[in-house]
PDB file of N, CA and C in Angstrom:
ATOM      1  N   MET T   1     -28.086 -26.814  26.321  1.00  0.00           N
ATOM      2  CA  MET T   1     -26.800 -26.289  25.879  1.00  0.00           C
ATOM      3  C   MET T   1     -25.830 -27.450  25.692  1.00  0.00           C
ATOM      4  N   PRO T   2     -25.070 -27.462  24.608  1.00  0.00           N
ATOM      5  CA  PRO T   2     -24.151 -28.561  24.347  1.00  0.00           C
ATOM      6  C   PRO T   2     -23.018 -28.598  25.347  1.00  0.00           C
ATOM      7  N   ASP T   3     -22.451 -29.798  25.541  1.00  0.00           N
ATOM      8  CA  ASP T   3     -21.276 -29.936  26.384  1.00  0.00           C
ATOM      9  C   ASP T   3     -20.089 -29.398  25.621  1.00  0.00           C
ATOM     10  N   THR T   4     -19.237 -28.634  26.291  1.00  0.00           N
ATOM     11  CA  THR T   4     -18.057 -28.107  25.617  1.00  0.00           C
ATOM     12  C   THR T   4     -16.811 -28.644  26.297  1.00  0.00           C
ATOM     13  N   ALA T   5     -15.747 -28.730  25.541  1.00  0.00           N
ATOM     14  CA  ALA T   5     -14.490 -29.219  26.074  1.00  0.00           C
ATOM     15  C   ALA T   5     -13.683 -28.095  26.698  1.00  0.00           C
ATOM     16  N   GLY T   6     -14.167 -26.877  26.650  1.00  0.00           N
ATOM     17  CA  GLY T   6     -13.451 -25.744  27.210  1.00  0.00           C
ATOM     18  C   GLY T   6     -14.386 -24.572  27.353  1.00  0.00           C
ATOM     19  N   GLU T   7     -13.903 -23.500  27.871  1.00  0.00           N
ATOM     20  CA  GLU T   7     -14.716 -22.305  28.082  1.00  0.00           C
ATOM     21  C   GLU T   7     -14.070 -21.118  27.393  1.00  0.00           C
ATOM     22  N   GLY T   8     -14.879 -20.127  27.019  1.00  0.00           N
ATOM     23  CA  GLY T   8     -14.373 -18.854  26.525  1.00  0.00           C
ATOM     24  C   GLY T   8     -13.790 -18.933  25.134  1.00  0.00           C
ATOM     25  N   VAL T   9     -12.732 -18.171  24.904  1.00  0.00           N
ATOM     26  CA  VAL T   9     -12.131 -18.034  23.585  1.00  0.00           C
ATOM     27  C   VAL T   9     -11.109 -19.140  23.367  1.00  0.00           C
ATOM     28  N   GLY T  10     -10.947 -19.559  22.142  1.00  0.00           N
ATOM     29  CA  GLY T  10     -10.005 -20.603  21.785  1.00  0.00           C
ATOM     30  C   GLY T  10     -10.711 -21.679  21.002  1.00  0.00           C
ATOM     31  N   VAL T  11     -10.042 -22.782  20.805  1.00  0.00           N
ATOM     32  CA  VAL T  11     -10.637 -23.899  20.081  1.00  0.00           C
ATOM     33  C   VAL T  11     -11.457 -24.709  21.072  1.00  0.00           C
ATOM     34  N   VAL T  12     -12.732 -24.865  20.763  1.00  0.00           N
ATOM     35  CA  VAL T  12     -13.652 -25.573  21.642  1.00  0.00           C
ATOM     36  C   VAL T  12     -14.350 -26.644  20.824  1.00  0.00           C
ATOM     37  N   ALA T  13     -14.281 -27.878  21.286  1.00  0.00           N
ATOM     38  CA  ALA T  13     -15.010 -28.962  20.624  1.00  0.00           C
ATOM     39  C   ALA T  13     -16.348 -29.106  21.319  1.00  0.00           C
ATOM     40  N   VAL T  14     -17.404 -29.213  20.543  1.00  0.00           N
ATOM     41  CA  VAL T  14     -18.744 -29.321  21.091  1.00  0.00           C
ATOM     42  C   VAL T  14     -19.308 -30.686  20.752  1.00  0.00           C
ATOM     43  N   ASN T  15     -19.824 -31.382  21.757  1.00  0.00           N
ATOM     44  CA  ASN T  15     -20.455 -32.679  21.545  1.00  0.00           C
ATOM     45  C   ASN T  15     -21.831 -32.451  20.954  1.00  0.00           C
ATOM     46  N   LEU T  16     -22.076 -32.989  19.754  1.00  0.00           N
ATOM     47  CA  LEU T  16     -23.323 -32.753  19.054  1.00  0.00           C
ATOM     48  C   LEU T  16     -24.167 -34.025  18.979  1.00  0.00           C
ATOM     49  N   SER T  17     -24.232 -34.788  20.061  1.00  0.00           N
ATOM     50  CA  SER T  17     -24.946 -36.058  20.046  1.00  0.00           C
ATOM     51  C   SER T  17     -26.412 -35.907  20.441  1.00  0.00           C
ATOM     52  N   PHE T  18     -26.964 -34.702  20.353  1.00  0.00           N
ATOM     53  CA  PHE T  18     -28.369 -34.437  20.645  1.00  0.00           C
ATOM     54  C   PHE T  18     -29.082 -34.131  19.335  1.00  0.00           C
ATOM     55  N   PRO T  19     -30.419 -34.055  19.314  1.00  0.00           N
ATOM     56  CA  PRO T  19     -31.125 -33.777  18.058  1.00  0.00           C
ATOM     57  C   PRO T  19     -30.613 -32.501  17.392  1.00  0.00           C
ATOM     58  N   MET T  20     -30.673 -32.489  16.065  1.00  0.00           N
ATOM     59  CA  MET T  20     -30.129 -31.376  15.287  1.00  0.00           C
ATOM     60  C   MET T  20     -30.786 -30.056  15.666  1.00  0.00           C
ATOM     61  N   ALA T  21     -29.968 -29.092  16.048  1.00  0.00           N
ATOM     62  CA  ALA T  21     -30.437 -27.754  16.400  1.00  0.00           C
ATOM     63  C   ALA T  21     -30.596 -26.926  15.127  1.00  0.00           C
ATOM     64  N   ASN T  22     -31.252 -25.793  15.259  1.00  0.00           N
ATOM     65  CA  ASN T  22     -31.470 -24.906  14.112  1.00  0.00           C
ATOM     66  C   ASN T  22     -30.157 -24.503  13.456  1.00  0.00           C
ATOM     67  N   TRP T  23     -29.139 -24.170  14.240  1.00  0.00           N
ATOM     68  CA  TRP T  23     -27.866 -23.745  13.662  1.00  0.00           C
ATOM     69  C   TRP T  23     -27.228 -24.873  12.856  1.00  0.00           C
ATOM     70  N   GLN T  24     -27.432 -26.124  13.273  1.00  0.00           N
ATOM     71  CA  GLN T  24     -26.891 -27.252  12.513  1.00  0.00           C
ATOM     72  C   GLN T  24     -27.606 -27.386  11.167  1.00  0.00           C
ATOM     73  N   GLN T  25     -28.901 -27.172  11.162  1.00  0.00           N
ATOM     74  CA  GLN T  25     -29.652 -27.227   9.910  1.00  0.00           C
ATOM     75  C   GLN T  25     -29.150 -26.159   8.948  1.00  0.00           C
ATOM     76  N   VAL T  26     -28.905 -24.964   9.472  1.00  0.00           N
ATOM     77  CA  VAL T  26     -28.388 -23.870   8.633  1.00  0.00           C
ATOM     78  C   VAL T  26     -27.011 -24.242   8.093  1.00  0.00           C
ATOM     79  N   LEU T  27     -26.149 -24.752   8.952  1.00  0.00           N
ATOM     80  CA  LEU T  27     -24.800 -25.123   8.531  1.00  0.00           C
ATOM     81  C   LEU T  27     -24.844 -26.149   7.403  1.00  0.00           C
ATOM     82  N   HIS T  28     -25.710 -27.137   7.520  1.00  0.00           N
ATOM     83  CA  HIS T  28     -25.816 -28.181   6.501  1.00  0.00           C
ATOM     84  C   HIS T  28     -26.507 -27.697   5.222  1.00  0.00           C
ATOM     85  N   SER T  29     -27.201 -26.577   5.281  1.00  0.00           N
ATOM     86  CA  SER T  29     -27.909 -26.087   4.096  1.00  0.00           C
ATOM     87  C   SER T  29     -27.162 -24.967   3.364  1.00  0.00           C
ATOM     88  N   LEU T  30     -26.064 -24.488   3.918  1.00  0.00           N
ATOM     89  CA  LEU T  30     -25.303 -23.419   3.252  1.00  0.00           C
ATOM     90  C   LEU T  30     -24.690 -23.928   1.951  1.00  0.00           C
ATOM     91  N   PRO T  31     -24.677 -23.087   0.930  1.00  0.00           N
ATOM     92  CA  PRO T  31     -24.050 -23.503  -0.326  1.00  0.00           C
ATOM     93  C   PRO T  31     -22.528 -23.496  -0.194  1.00  0.00           C
ATOM     94  N   THR T  32     -21.867 -24.417  -0.890  1.00  0.00           N
ATOM     95  CA  THR T  32     -20.410 -24.398  -0.894  1.00  0.00           C
ATOM     96  C   THR T  32     -19.939 -23.234  -1.748  1.00  0.00           C
ATOM     97  N   GLY T  33     -18.731 -22.806  -1.473  1.00  0.00           N
ATOM     98  CA  GLY T  33     -18.186 -21.656  -2.186  1.00  0.00           C
ATOM     99  C   GLY T  33     -18.515 -20.374  -1.436  1.00  0.00           C
ATOM    100  N   TYR T  34     -18.724 -19.311  -2.186  1.00  0.00           N
ATOM    101  CA  TYR T  34     -18.938 -17.977  -1.605  1.00  0.00           C
ATOM    102  C   TYR T  34     -20.391 -17.551  -1.754  1.00  0.00           C
ATOM    103  N   THR T  35     -20.917 -16.978  -0.698  1.00  0.00           N
ATOM    104  CA  THR T  35     -22.235 -16.356  -0.722  1.00  0.00           C
ATOM    105  C   THR T  35     -22.202 -15.157   0.214  1.00  0.00           C
ATOM    106  N   GLU T  36     -23.251 -14.355   0.204  1.00  0.00           N
ATOM    107  CA  GLU T  36     -23.341 -13.227   1.122  1.00  0.00           C
ATOM    108  C   GLU T  36     -24.625 -13.319   1.910  1.00  0.00           C
ATOM    109  N   GLY T  37     -24.580 -12.737   3.099  1.00  0.00           N
ATOM    110  CA  GLY T  37     -25.749 -12.751   3.954  1.00  0.00           C
ATOM    111  C   GLY T  37     -25.732 -11.562   4.906  1.00  0.00           C
ATOM    112  N   THR T  38     -26.815 -11.416   5.652  1.00  0.00           N
ATOM    113  CA  THR T  38     -26.960 -10.323   6.608  1.00  0.00           C
ATOM    114  C   THR T  38     -27.173 -10.903   7.997  1.00  0.00           C
ATOM    115  N   TYR T  39     -26.479 -10.337   8.968  1.00  0.00           N
ATOM    116  CA  TYR T  39     -26.612 -10.728  10.365  1.00  0.00           C
ATOM    117  C   TYR T  39     -26.533  -9.461  11.207  1.00  0.00           C
ATOM    118  N   GLU T  40     -27.532  -9.250  12.046  1.00  0.00           N
ATOM    119  CA  GLU T  40     -27.608  -8.051  12.898  1.00  0.00           C
ATOM    120  C   GLU T  40     -27.388  -6.774  12.086  1.00  0.00           C
ATOM    121  N   ARG T  41     -28.071  -6.690  10.929  1.00  0.00           N
ATOM    122  CA  ARG T  41     -28.052  -5.532  10.026  1.00  0.00           C
ATOM    123  C   ARG T  41     -26.669  -5.230   9.440  1.00  0.00           C
ATOM    124  N   ARG T  42     -25.792  -6.240   9.438  1.00  0.00           N
ATOM    125  CA  ARG T  42     -24.472  -6.092   8.824  1.00  0.00           C
ATOM    126  C   ARG T  42     -24.305  -7.167   7.759  1.00  0.00           C
ATOM    127  N   ARG T  43     -23.642  -6.809   6.665  1.00  0.00           N
ATOM    128  CA  ARG T  43     -23.433  -7.758   5.570  1.00  0.00           C
ATOM    129  C   ARG T  43     -22.147  -8.551   5.772  1.00  0.00           C
ATOM    130  N   TYR T  44     -22.209  -9.829   5.421  1.00  0.00           N
ATOM    131  CA  TYR T  44     -21.069 -10.730   5.559  1.00  0.00           C
ATOM    132  C   TYR T  44     -20.819 -11.468   4.250  1.00  0.00           C
ATOM    133  N   GLY T  45     -19.556 -11.657   3.924  1.00  0.00           N
ATOM    134  CA  GLY T  45     -19.153 -12.573   2.872  1.00  0.00           C
ATOM    135  C   GLY T  45     -18.879 -13.910   3.540  1.00  0.00           C
ATOM    136  N   ILE T  46     -19.493 -14.972   3.037  1.00  0.00           N
ATOM    137  CA  ILE T  46     -19.429 -16.280   3.694  1.00  0.00           C
ATOM    138  C   ILE T  46     -18.815 -17.286   2.734  1.00  0.00           C
ATOM    139  N   SER T  47     -17.722 -17.919   3.161  1.00  0.00           N
ATOM    140  CA  SER T  47     -17.068 -18.953   2.359  1.00  0.00           C
ATOM    141  C   SER T  47     -17.193 -20.288   3.073  1.00  0.00           C
ATOM    142  N   LEU T  48     -17.636 -21.292   2.331  1.00  0.00           N
ATOM    143  CA  LEU T  48     -17.798 -22.634   2.883  1.00  0.00           C
ATOM    144  C   LEU T  48     -17.049 -23.614   1.987  1.00  0.00           C
ATOM    145  N   THR T  49     -16.144 -24.370   2.594  1.00  0.00           N
ATOM    146  CA  THR T  49     -15.354 -25.360   1.875  1.00  0.00           C
ATOM    147  C   THR T  49     -15.590 -26.721   2.508  1.00  0.00           C
ATOM    148  N   LEU T  50     -15.882 -27.722   1.675  1.00  0.00           N
ATOM    149  CA  LEU T  50     -16.089 -29.086   2.152  1.00  0.00           C
ATOM    150  C   LEU T  50     -14.810 -29.899   1.979  1.00  0.00           C
ATOM    151  N   PHE T  51     -14.593 -30.832   2.914  1.00  0.00           N
ATOM    152  CA  PHE T  51     -13.456 -31.739   2.873  1.00  0.00           C
ATOM    153  C   PHE T  51     -13.948 -33.155   3.170  1.00  0.00           C
ATOM    154  N   ASN T  52     -13.124 -34.150   2.880  1.00  0.00           N
ATOM    155  CA  ASN T  52     -13.409 -35.548   3.222  1.00  0.00           C
ATOM    156  C   ASN T  52     -14.783 -35.998   2.755  1.00  0.00           C
ATOM    157  N   GLU T  53     -15.066 -35.742   1.479  1.00  0.00           N
ATOM    158  CA  GLU T  53     -16.342 -36.134   0.884  1.00  0.00           C
ATOM    159  C   GLU T  53     -17.541 -35.562   1.650  1.00  0.00           C
ATOM    160  N   GLY T  54     -17.375 -34.334   2.145  1.00  0.00           N
ATOM    161  CA  GLY T  54     -18.457 -33.650   2.841  1.00  0.00           C
ATOM    162  C   GLY T  54     -18.574 -33.965   4.322  1.00  0.00           C
ATOM    163  N   ARG T  55     -17.669 -34.769   4.859  1.00  0.00           N
ATOM    164  CA  ARG T  55     -17.747 -35.123   6.285  1.00  0.00           C
ATOM    165  C   ARG T  55     -17.121 -34.069   7.189  1.00  0.00           C
ATOM    166  N   SER T  56     -16.419 -33.113   6.611  1.00  0.00           N
ATOM    167  CA  SER T  56     -15.902 -31.992   7.390  1.00  0.00           C
ATOM    168  C   SER T  56     -15.993 -30.737   6.526  1.00  0.00           C
ATOM    169  N   LEU T  57     -16.030 -29.595   7.212  1.00  0.00           N
ATOM    170  CA  LEU T  57     -16.128 -28.334   6.483  1.00  0.00           C
ATOM    171  C   LEU T  57     -15.462 -27.218   7.251  1.00  0.00           C
ATOM    172  N   LYS T  58     -15.147 -26.174   6.511  1.00  0.00           N
ATOM    173  CA  LYS T  58     -14.574 -24.947   7.056  1.00  0.00           C
ATOM    174  C   LYS T  58     -15.469 -23.811   6.625  1.00  0.00           C
ATOM    175  N   LEU T  59     -15.916 -23.004   7.584  1.00  0.00           N
ATOM    176  CA  LEU T  59     -16.719 -21.821   7.285  1.00  0.00           C
ATOM    177  C   LEU T  59     -15.971 -20.592   7.781  1.00  0.00           C
ATOM    178  N   PHE T  60     -15.891 -19.587   6.921  1.00  0.00           N
ATOM    179  CA  PHE T  60     -15.330 -18.295   7.307  1.00  0.00           C
ATOM    180  C   PHE T  60     -16.263 -17.220   6.792  1.00  0.00           C
ATOM    181  N   ALA T  61     -16.769 -16.412   7.692  1.00  0.00           N
ATOM    182  CA  ALA T  61     -17.653 -15.297   7.342  1.00  0.00           C
ATOM    183  C   ALA T  61     -16.995 -14.013   7.814  1.00  0.00           C
ATOM    184  N   GLU T  62     -16.900 -13.047   6.915  1.00  0.00           N
ATOM    185  CA  GLU T  62     -16.239 -11.779   7.226  1.00  0.00           C
ATOM    186  C   GLU T  62     -17.207 -10.630   6.993  1.00  0.00           C
ATOM    187  N   GLU T  63     -17.328  -9.768   8.001  1.00  0.00           N
ATOM    188  CA  GLU T  63     -18.190  -8.600   7.854  1.00  0.00           C
ATOM    189  C   GLU T  63     -17.639  -7.716   6.739  1.00  0.00           C
ATOM    190  N   LEU T  64     -18.490  -7.403   5.759  1.00  0.00           N
ATOM    191  CA  LEU T  64     -18.076  -6.555   4.641  1.00  0.00           C
ATOM    192  C   LEU T  64     -18.075  -5.101   5.101  1.00  0.00           C
ATOM    193  N   GLY T  65     -16.932  -4.470   5.043  1.00  0.00           N
ATOM    194  CA  GLY T  65     -16.811  -3.090   5.487  1.00  0.00           C
ATOM    195  C   GLY T  65     -16.677  -2.951   6.993  1.00  0.00           C
ATOM    196  N   GLY T  66     -16.380  -4.031   7.683  1.00  0.00           N
ATOM    197  CA  GLY T  66     -16.248  -3.994   9.137  1.00  0.00           C
ATOM    198  C   GLY T  66     -15.143  -4.921   9.611  1.00  0.00           C
ATOM    199  N   ASN T  67     -15.114  -5.164  10.923  1.00  0.00           N
ATOM    200  CA  ASN T  67     -14.030  -5.944  11.516  1.00  0.00           C
ATOM    201  C   ASN T  67     -14.457  -7.309  12.045  1.00  0.00           C
ATOM    202  N   ASP T  68     -15.741  -7.618  12.050  1.00  0.00           N
ATOM    203  CA  ASP T  68     -16.208  -8.859  12.649  1.00  0.00           C
ATOM    204  C   ASP T  68     -15.984 -10.036  11.707  1.00  0.00           C
ATOM    205  N   PHE T  69     -15.814 -11.220  12.293  1.00  0.00           N
ATOM    206  CA  PHE T  69     -15.708 -12.435  11.492  1.00  0.00           C
ATOM    207  C   PHE T  69     -16.185 -13.625  12.310  1.00  0.00           C
ATOM    208  N   ILE T  70     -16.531 -14.682  11.601  1.00  0.00           N
ATOM    209  CA  ILE T  70     -16.922 -15.961  12.184  1.00  0.00           C
ATOM    210  C   ILE T  70     -16.059 -17.015  11.504  1.00  0.00           C
ATOM    211  N   SER T  71     -15.457 -17.894  12.287  1.00  0.00           N
ATOM    212  CA  SER T  71     -14.609 -18.934  11.716  1.00  0.00           C
ATOM    213  C   SER T  71     -14.827 -20.224  12.486  1.00  0.00           C
ATOM    214  N   LEU T  72     -15.047 -21.313  11.739  1.00  0.00           N
ATOM    215  CA  LEU T  72     -15.277 -22.597  12.406  1.00  0.00           C
ATOM    216  C   LEU T  72     -14.902 -23.754  11.504  1.00  0.00           C
ATOM    217  N   ASN T  73     -14.636 -24.875  12.156  1.00  0.00           N
ATOM    218  CA  ASN T  73     -14.471 -26.159  11.496  1.00  0.00           C
ATOM    219  C   ASN T  73     -15.527 -27.083  12.072  1.00  0.00           C
ATOM    220  N   TYR T  74     -16.036 -27.984  11.233  1.00  0.00           N
ATOM    221  CA  TYR T  74     -17.083 -28.918  11.640  1.00  0.00           C
ATOM    222  C   TYR T  74     -16.700 -30.290  11.108  1.00  0.00           C
ATOM    223  N   TYR T  75     -16.776 -31.299  11.979  1.00  0.00           N
ATOM    224  CA  TYR T  75     -16.357 -32.643  11.611  1.00  0.00           C
ATOM    225  C   TYR T  75     -17.437 -33.661  11.928  1.00  0.00           C
ATOM    226  N   GLN T  76     -17.660 -34.609  11.030  1.00  0.00           N
ATOM    227  CA  GLN T  76     -18.491 -35.780  11.281  1.00  0.00           C
ATOM    228  C   GLN T  76     -17.535 -36.965  11.321  1.00  0.00           C
ATOM    229  N   THR T  77     -17.417 -37.592  12.507  1.00  0.00           N
ATOM    230  CA  THR T  77     -16.493 -38.705  12.682  1.00  0.00           C
ATOM    231  C   THR T  77     -17.260 -39.940  13.138  1.00  0.00           C
ATOM    232  N   SER T  78     -16.560 -41.036  13.264  1.00  0.00           N
ATOM    233  CA  SER T  78     -17.191 -42.262  13.751  1.00  0.00           C
ATOM    234  C   SER T  78     -17.645 -42.117  15.201  1.00  0.00           C
ATOM    235  N   LYS T  79     -17.097 -41.149  15.907  1.00  0.00           N
ATOM    236  CA  LYS T  79     -17.475 -40.888  17.305  1.00  0.00           C
ATOM    237  C   LYS T  79     -18.555 -39.821  17.432  1.00  0.00           C
ATOM    238  N   GLY T  80     -19.004 -39.261  16.319  1.00  0.00           N
ATOM    239  CA  GLY T  80     -20.037 -38.226  16.357  1.00  0.00           C
ATOM    240  C   GLY T  80     -19.601 -36.976  15.627  1.00  0.00           C
ATOM    241  N   GLU T  81     -20.316 -35.893  15.874  1.00  0.00           N
ATOM    242  CA  GLU T  81     -20.051 -34.620  15.225  1.00  0.00           C
ATOM    243  C   GLU T  81     -19.339 -33.685  16.193  1.00  0.00           C
ATOM    244  N   GLN T  82     -18.465 -32.844  15.646  1.00  0.00           N
ATOM    245  CA  GLN T  82     -17.763 -31.859  16.460  1.00  0.00           C
ATOM    246  C   GLN T  82     -17.779 -30.509  15.755  1.00  0.00           C
ATOM    247  N   LEU T  83     -18.074 -29.481  16.527  1.00  0.00           N
ATOM    248  CA  LEU T  83     -17.990 -28.100  16.069  1.00  0.00           C
ATOM    249  C   LEU T  83     -16.797 -27.484  16.767  1.00  0.00           C
ATOM    250  N   LYS T  84     -15.869 -26.928  15.994  1.00  0.00           N
ATOM    251  CA  LYS T  84     -14.677 -26.312  16.575  1.00  0.00           C
ATOM    252  C   LYS T  84     -14.548 -24.881  16.080  1.00  0.00           C
ATOM    253  N   PRO T  85     -15.095 -23.930  16.851  1.00  0.00           N
ATOM    254  CA  PRO T  85     -14.901 -22.521  16.503  1.00  0.00           C
ATOM    255  C   PRO T  85     -13.422 -22.157  16.586  1.00  0.00           C
ATOM    256  N   CYS T  86     -12.989 -21.219  15.773  1.00  0.00           N
ATOM    257  CA  CYS T  86     -11.603 -20.778  15.749  1.00  0.00           C
ATOM    258  C   CYS T  86     -11.480 -19.440  16.461  1.00  0.00           C
ATOM    259  N   GLU T  87     -10.865 -19.461  17.622  1.00  0.00           N
ATOM    260  CA  GLU T  87     -10.553 -18.248  18.378  1.00  0.00           C
ATOM    261  C   GLU T  87     -11.767 -17.410  18.747  1.00  0.00           C
ATOM    262  N   MET T  88     -12.890 -18.065  19.063  1.00  0.00           N
ATOM    263  CA  MET T  88     -14.084 -17.344  19.495  1.00  0.00           C
ATOM    264  C   MET T  88     -14.977 -18.298  20.271  1.00  0.00           C
ATOM    265  N   PRO T  89     -15.862 -17.759  21.101  1.00  0.00           N
ATOM    266  CA  PRO T  89     -16.784 -18.610  21.856  1.00  0.00           C
ATOM    267  C   PRO T  89     -17.755 -19.347  20.941  1.00  0.00           C
ATOM    268  N   VAL T  90     -18.088 -20.560  21.295  1.00  0.00           N
ATOM    269  CA  VAL T  90     -19.016 -21.370  20.515  1.00  0.00           C
ATOM    270  C   VAL T  90     -20.377 -20.685  20.404  1.00  0.00           C
ATOM    271  N   GLU T  91     -20.778 -19.960  21.421  1.00  0.00           N
ATOM    272  CA  GLU T  91     -22.067 -19.263  21.396  1.00  0.00           C
ATOM    273  C   GLU T  91     -22.131 -18.224  20.279  1.00  0.00           C
ATOM    274  N   LYS T  92     -21.013 -17.552  19.999  1.00  0.00           N
ATOM    275  CA  LYS T  92     -20.985 -16.562  18.923  1.00  0.00           C
ATOM    276  C   LYS T  92     -21.252 -17.240  17.582  1.00  0.00           C
ATOM    277  N   VAL T  93     -20.644 -18.398  17.370  1.00  0.00           N
ATOM    278  CA  VAL T  93     -20.832 -19.147  16.130  1.00  0.00           C
ATOM    279  C   VAL T  93     -22.284 -19.592  15.994  1.00  0.00           C
ATOM    280  N   MET T  94     -22.845 -20.147  17.059  1.00  0.00           N
ATOM    281  CA  MET T  94     -24.227 -20.623  17.024  1.00  0.00           C
ATOM    282  C   MET T  94     -25.204 -19.484  16.760  1.00  0.00           C
ATOM    283  N   ARG T  95     -25.003 -18.343  17.423  1.00  0.00           N
ATOM    284  CA  ARG T  95     -25.894 -17.187  17.199  1.00  0.00           C
ATOM    285  C   ARG T  95     -25.832 -16.708  15.759  1.00  0.00           C
ATOM    286  N   PHE T  96     -24.620 -16.674  15.195  1.00  0.00           N
ATOM    287  CA  PHE T  96     -24.480 -16.253  13.794  1.00  0.00           C
ATOM    288  C   PHE T  96     -25.238 -17.211  12.876  1.00  0.00           C
ATOM    289  N   LEU T  97     -25.011 -18.504  13.032  1.00  0.00           N
ATOM    290  CA  LEU T  97     -25.661 -19.482  12.168  1.00  0.00           C
ATOM    291  C   LEU T  97     -27.177 -19.446  12.300  1.00  0.00           C
ATOM    292  N   GLU T  98     -27.670 -19.208  13.507  1.00  0.00           N
ATOM    293  CA  GLU T  98     -29.116 -19.147  13.702  1.00  0.00           C
ATOM    294  C   GLU T  98     -29.718 -17.847  13.189  1.00  0.00           C
ATOM    295  N   GLY T  99     -28.911 -16.782  13.097  1.00  0.00           N
ATOM    296  CA  GLY T  99     -29.461 -15.473  12.733  1.00  0.00           C
ATOM    297  C   GLY T  99     -29.145 -14.979  11.338  1.00  0.00           C
ATOM    298  N   VAL T 100     -28.186 -15.585  10.660  1.00  0.00           N
ATOM    299  CA  VAL T 100     -27.785 -15.077   9.343  1.00  0.00           C
ATOM    300  C   VAL T 100     -28.911 -15.317   8.327  1.00  0.00           C
ATOM    301  N   LYS T 101     -29.129 -14.317   7.497  1.00  0.00           N
ATOM    302  CA  LYS T 101     -30.107 -14.400   6.400  1.00  0.00           C
ATOM    303  C   LYS T 101     -29.328 -14.320   5.103  1.00  0.00           C
ATOM    304  N   LEU T 102     -29.341 -15.425   4.353  1.00  0.00           N
ATOM    305  CA  LEU T 102     -28.596 -15.469   3.103  1.00  0.00           C
ATOM    306  C   LEU T 102     -29.282 -14.663   2.031  1.00  0.00           C
ATOM    307  N   GLU T 103     -28.501 -14.021   1.181  1.00  0.00           N
ATOM    308  CA  GLU T 103     -29.037 -13.300   0.034  1.00  0.00           C
ATOM    309  C   GLU T 103     -29.327 -14.323  -1.059  1.00  0.00           C
ATOM    310  N   VAL T 104     -30.456 -14.205  -1.672  1.00  0.00           N
ATOM    311  CA  VAL T 104     -30.873 -15.144  -2.710  1.00  0.00           C
ATOM    312  C   VAL T 104     -30.939 -14.418  -4.037  1.00  0.00           C
ATOM    313  N   ASP T 105     -30.296 -14.984  -5.040  1.00  0.00           N
ATOM    314  CA  ASP T 105     -30.379 -14.413  -6.388  1.00  0.00           C
ATOM    315  C   ASP T 105     -31.714 -14.785  -6.996  1.00  0.00           C
ATOM    316  N   VAL T 106     -32.425 -13.794  -7.501  1.00  0.00           N
ATOM    317  CA  VAL T 106     -33.701 -14.040  -8.163  1.00  0.00           C
ATOM    318  C   VAL T 106     -33.492 -13.882  -9.652  1.00  0.00           C
ATOM    319  N   ILE T 107     -33.885 -14.886 -10.405  1.00  0.00           N
ATOM    320  CA  ILE T 107     -33.675 -14.862 -11.864  1.00  0.00           C
ATOM    321  C   ILE T 107     -34.864 -14.226 -12.540  1.00  0.00           C
TER     322      ILE T 107
END
């Protein structure tokens, strides 16, 4: 489990100086812009915006037709990587990233 700078709800910085976890691979493979996916049998609209030449990003996923959401910022700095969930536990963000199934357009 990653080291966290805090517990529970709020802004939590996570030290990511260990080998890339599955959720990190998913985060790095998400398309920029808007896409949709399914998590725990619920559909989500997922927006990903890159900043600083791709060294930081903002992800916001909103349950379509529901009240749930996922919000996070991710930074790659000279001191390492940081995951900062917005107003939610880091575990919720990690579970979403590990479990979301993106919808793929078939041509």
